[in-house]
Amino acid sequence: MRAPIAVETAPKGAARPLRGAGDDGEDRRGNGGSKHDTATITKPKTRSKRPSLYRVLLLNDDYTPMEFVVLVLQDVFNKTREDAMRVMLHVHNHGVGECGIYPFEVAETKVTRVMDAARKNQHPLQCVMEKQ
Ligand code: TYC
């Protein structure tokens, strides 16, 4: 007759280590995840740079009606009637004036809209952009 083998058992509810010798590393969440799961955030190698800005300018001429210029400034550059009038008069008196400052593609679109409207209405109004 053999002697009974003593088996040491932890009391009910006692803490067990998460990972014991010989287990497979899977955690006990039952989702196949591992307690070694990691998320890696890599720092960009180059820093993102601020976009270059461009000034959009209106040029004076002797023929484009003042009212047309004011409407363009309101419509394309979202100016109030008062601001549009001020910019138009500045261009009229000084030959050139700033409508706004924008990233390249926005500036380009605004220049195109002004030039398209001028051509459509047969006015010689000129609008240009320059790197700030
Ligand atoms: N000089 C124009 C006139 O007397 C008005 C005008 C203002 C034209 C601004 C162009 O960008 C301009 N009718």
mmCIF file of C-alpha atoms and ligand atoms in Angstrom:
data_model
loop_
_atom_site.group_PDB
_atom_site.id
_atom_site.type_symbol
_atom_site.label_atom_id
_atom_site.label_comp_id
_atom_site.label_asym_id
_atom_site.label_seq_id
_atom_site.Cartn_x
_atom_site.Cartn_y
_atom_site.Cartn_z
ATOM 1 C CA MET A 1 0.000 0.000 0.000
ATOM 2 C CA ARG A 2 1.410 3.329 -1.074
ATOM 3 C CA ALA A 3 1.522 6.420 1.098
ATOM 4 C CA PRO A 4 -0.891 9.146 -0.021
ATOM 5 C CA ILE A 5 0.773 11.958 -2.044
ATOM 6 C CA ALA A 6 0.511 15.316 -0.393
ATOM 7 C CA VAL A 7 -0.844 17.967 -2.785
ATOM 8 C CA GLU A 8 -0.466 21.572 -1.795
ATOM 9 C CA THR A 9 -3.436 23.630 -2.861
ATOM 10 C CA ALA A 10 -3.861 27.382 -2.637
ATOM 11 C CA PRO A 11 -6.804 28.442 -0.545
ATOM 12 C CA LYS A 12 -9.880 29.444 -2.621
ATOM 13 C CA GLY A 13 -9.593 33.011 -3.930
ATOM 14 C CA ALA A 14 -5.856 33.287 -3.306
ATOM 15 C CA ALA A 15 -3.928 35.317 -5.853
ATOM 16 C CA ARG A 16 -2.084 33.336 -8.523
ATOM 17 C CA PRO A 17 0.736 34.723 -10.589
ATOM 18 C CA LEU A 18 -0.380 35.872 -14.077
ATOM 19 C CA ARG A 19 2.351 33.889 -15.769
ATOM 20 C CA GLY A 20 3.819 30.745 -14.367
ATOM 21 C CA ALA A 21 6.721 28.658 -15.601
ATOM 22 C CA GLY A 22 5.767 26.777 -18.745
ATOM 23 C CA ASP A 23 2.633 28.692 -19.666
ATOM 24 C CA ASP A 24 2.271 30.195 -23.119
ATOM 25 C CA GLY A 25 2.184 33.903 -22.319
ATOM 26 C CA GLU A 26 -1.454 34.341 -23.185
ATOM 27 C CA ASP A 27 -3.239 36.423 -20.663
ATOM 28 C CA ARG A 28 -6.480 35.462 -19.014
ATOM 29 C CA ARG A 29 -8.678 37.881 -20.921
ATOM 30 C CA GLY A 30 -9.691 35.098 -23.288
ATOM 31 C CA ASN A 31 -9.292 37.218 -26.398
ATOM 32 C CA GLY A 32 -6.072 35.765 -27.743
ATOM 33 C CA GLY A 33 -4.204 38.873 -26.677
ATOM 34 C CA SER A 34 -0.946 38.779 -24.862
ATOM 35 C CA LYS A 35 0.047 40.786 -21.871
ATOM 36 C CA HIS A 36 3.096 41.592 -23.994
ATOM 37 C CA ASP A 37 0.979 43.386 -26.641
ATOM 38 C CA THR A 38 2.487 46.736 -27.468
ATOM 39 C CA ALA A 39 1.461 49.763 -29.525
ATOM 40 C CA THR A 40 4.338 51.616 -31.110
ATOM 41 C CA ILE A 41 4.133 55.321 -31.843
ATOM 42 C CA THR A 42 6.932 56.287 -34.171
ATOM 43 C CA LYS A 43 8.126 59.856 -34.254
ATOM 44 C CA PRO A 44 8.158 61.267 -37.818
ATOM 45 C CA LYS A 45 11.743 61.447 -39.151
ATOM 46 C CA THR A 46 11.120 64.884 -40.565
ATOM 47 C CA ARG A 47 9.180 67.542 -38.750
ATOM 48 C CA SER A 48 6.069 68.808 -40.564
ATOM 49 C CA LYS A 49 6.655 72.347 -41.760
ATOM 50 C CA ARG A 50 4.264 75.269 -41.932
ATOM 51 C CA PRO A 51 2.857 75.797 -45.439
ATOM 52 C CA SER A 52 4.270 78.793 -47.336
ATOM 53 C CA LEU A 53 1.860 81.704 -47.531
ATOM 54 C CA TYR A 54 0.989 83.815 -50.548
ATOM 55 C CA ARG A 55 -0.407 87.351 -50.781
ATOM 56 C CA VAL A 56 -3.193 87.790 -53.291
ATOM 57 C CA LEU A 57 -3.085 91.243 -54.881
ATOM 58 C CA LEU A 58 -5.466 93.223 -57.075
ATOM 59 C CA LEU A 59 -4.051 95.607 -59.667
ATOM 60 C CA ASN A 60 -5.626 98.870 -60.726
ATOM 61 C CA ASP A 61 -6.759 99.649 -64.244
ATOM 62 C CA ASP A 62 -8.752 102.483 -65.789
ATOM 63 C CA TYR A 63 -11.751 100.470 -67.011
ATOM 64 C CA THR A 64 -13.019 97.913 -64.519
ATOM 65 C CA PRO A 65 -16.039 99.447 -62.735
ATOM 66 C CA MET A 66 -15.533 100.125 -59.024
ATOM 67 C CA GLU A 67 -18.755 98.267 -58.238
ATOM 68 C CA PHE A 68 -17.484 95.133 -59.989
ATOM 69 C CA VAL A 69 -14.280 95.155 -57.920
ATOM 70 C CA VAL A 70 -16.268 95.598 -54.708
ATOM 71 C CA LEU A 71 -18.522 92.635 -55.592
ATOM 72 C CA VAL A 72 -15.501 90.443 -56.388
ATOM 73 C CA LEU A 73 -13.878 91.312 -53.060
ATOM 74 C CA GLN A 74 -17.088 90.433 -51.218
ATOM 75 C CA ASP A 75 -17.694 87.224 -53.147
ATOM 76 C CA VAL A 76 -14.191 85.748 -53.566
ATOM 77 C CA PHE A 77 -12.497 87.144 -50.459
ATOM 78 C CA ASN A 78 -15.513 87.110 -48.118
ATOM 79 C CA LYS A 79 -15.119 90.797 -47.283
ATOM 80 C CA THR A 80 -17.860 92.956 -45.831
ATOM 81 C CA ARG A 81 -19.150 95.693 -48.131
ATOM 82 C CA GLU A 82 -17.179 98.230 -46.068
ATOM 83 C CA ASP A 83 -13.881 96.288 -46.208
ATOM 84 C CA ALA A 84 -14.367 95.593 -49.920
ATOM 85 C CA MET A 85 -14.877 99.323 -50.569
ATOM 86 C CA ARG A 86 -11.763 100.171 -48.543
ATOM 87 C CA VAL A 87 -9.562 97.672 -50.447
ATOM 88 C CA MET A 88 -10.978 98.754 -53.834
ATOM 89 C CA LEU A 89 -10.285 102.443 -53.078
ATOM 90 C CA HIS A 90 -6.776 101.557 -51.877
ATOM 91 C CA VAL A 91 -6.076 99.788 -55.193
ATOM 92 C CA HIS A 92 -7.660 102.644 -57.141
ATOM 93 C CA ASN A 93 -5.462 105.202 -55.348
ATOM 94 C CA HIS A 94 -2.193 103.266 -55.018
ATOM 95 C CA GLY A 95 -2.190 100.927 -58.013
ATOM 96 C CA VAL A 96 -2.104 97.675 -56.047
ATOM 97 C CA GLY A 97 -3.634 96.273 -52.872
ATOM 98 C CA GLU A 98 -3.799 93.127 -50.783
ATOM 99 C CA CYS A 99 -6.970 91.023 -50.764
ATOM 100 C CA GLY A 100 -5.682 88.373 -48.349
ATOM 101 C CA ILE A 101 -2.909 85.925 -47.438
ATOM 102 C CA TYR A 102 -3.415 82.179 -47.989
ATOM 103 C CA PRO A 103 -1.685 78.832 -48.479
ATOM 104 C CA PHE A 104 -0.646 78.234 -52.119
ATOM 105 C CA GLU A 105 -3.674 76.298 -53.367
ATOM 106 C CA VAL A 106 -6.216 78.611 -51.730
ATOM 107 C CA ALA A 107 -4.445 81.670 -53.169
ATOM 108 C CA GLU A 108 -4.326 80.040 -56.611
ATOM 109 C CA THR A 109 -8.060 79.272 -56.533
ATOM 110 C CA LYS A 110 -8.909 82.851 -55.570
ATOM 111 C CA VAL A 111 -6.753 84.303 -58.352
ATOM 112 C CA THR A 112 -8.471 81.978 -60.843
ATOM 113 C CA ARG A 113 -11.937 82.959 -59.620
ATOM 114 C CA VAL A 114 -11.158 86.686 -59.969
ATOM 115 C CA MET A 115 -9.623 86.261 -63.432
ATOM 116 C CA ASP A 116 -12.515 84.070 -64.621
ATOM 117 C CA ALA A 117 -15.099 86.616 -63.398
ATOM 118 C CA ALA A 118 -13.186 89.490 -65.033
ATOM 119 C CA ARG A 119 -12.890 87.663 -68.384
ATOM 120 C CA LYS A 120 -16.533 86.619 -68.338
ATOM 121 C CA ASN A 121 -17.567 90.247 -67.840
ATOM 122 C CA GLN A 122 -14.955 91.582 -70.279
ATOM 123 C CA HIS A 123 -13.125 93.664 -67.689
ATOM 124 C CA PRO A 124 -9.332 93.997 -67.740
ATOM 125 C CA LEU A 125 -9.052 93.454 -63.948
ATOM 126 C CA GLN A 126 -5.833 91.670 -62.972
ATOM 127 C CA CYS A 127 -5.211 89.586 -59.873
ATOM 128 C CA VAL A 128 -1.847 88.062 -58.956
ATOM 129 C CA MET A 129 -0.242 86.159 -56.095
ATOM 130 C CA GLU A 130 3.224 86.522 -54.618
ATOM 131 C CA LYS A 131 5.101 84.492 -52.030
ATOM 132 C CA GLN A 132 5.043 86.349 -48.755
HETATM 133 N N1 TYC B 1 -9.696 102.365 -61.343
HETATM 134 C C1 TYC B 1 -10.982 101.771 -61.601
HETATM 135 C C2 TYC B 1 -11.960 102.848 -62.005
HETATM 136 O O1 TYC B 1 -11.701 104.010 -61.821
HETATM 137 C C3 TYC B 1 -11.515 101.009 -60.408
HETATM 138 C C4 TYC B 1 -10.663 99.846 -60.031
HETATM 139 C C5 TYC B 1 -10.336 99.646 -58.721
HETATM 140 C C6 TYC B 1 -10.216 98.955 -60.982
HETATM 141 C C7 TYC B 1 -9.571 98.558 -58.322
HETATM 142 C C8 TYC B 1 -9.430 97.854 -60.609
HETATM 143 O O2 TYC B 1 -8.402 96.592 -58.905
HETATM 144 C C9 TYC B 1 -9.132 97.679 -59.292
HETATM 145 N N2 TYC B 1 -13.114 102.442 -62.553
#
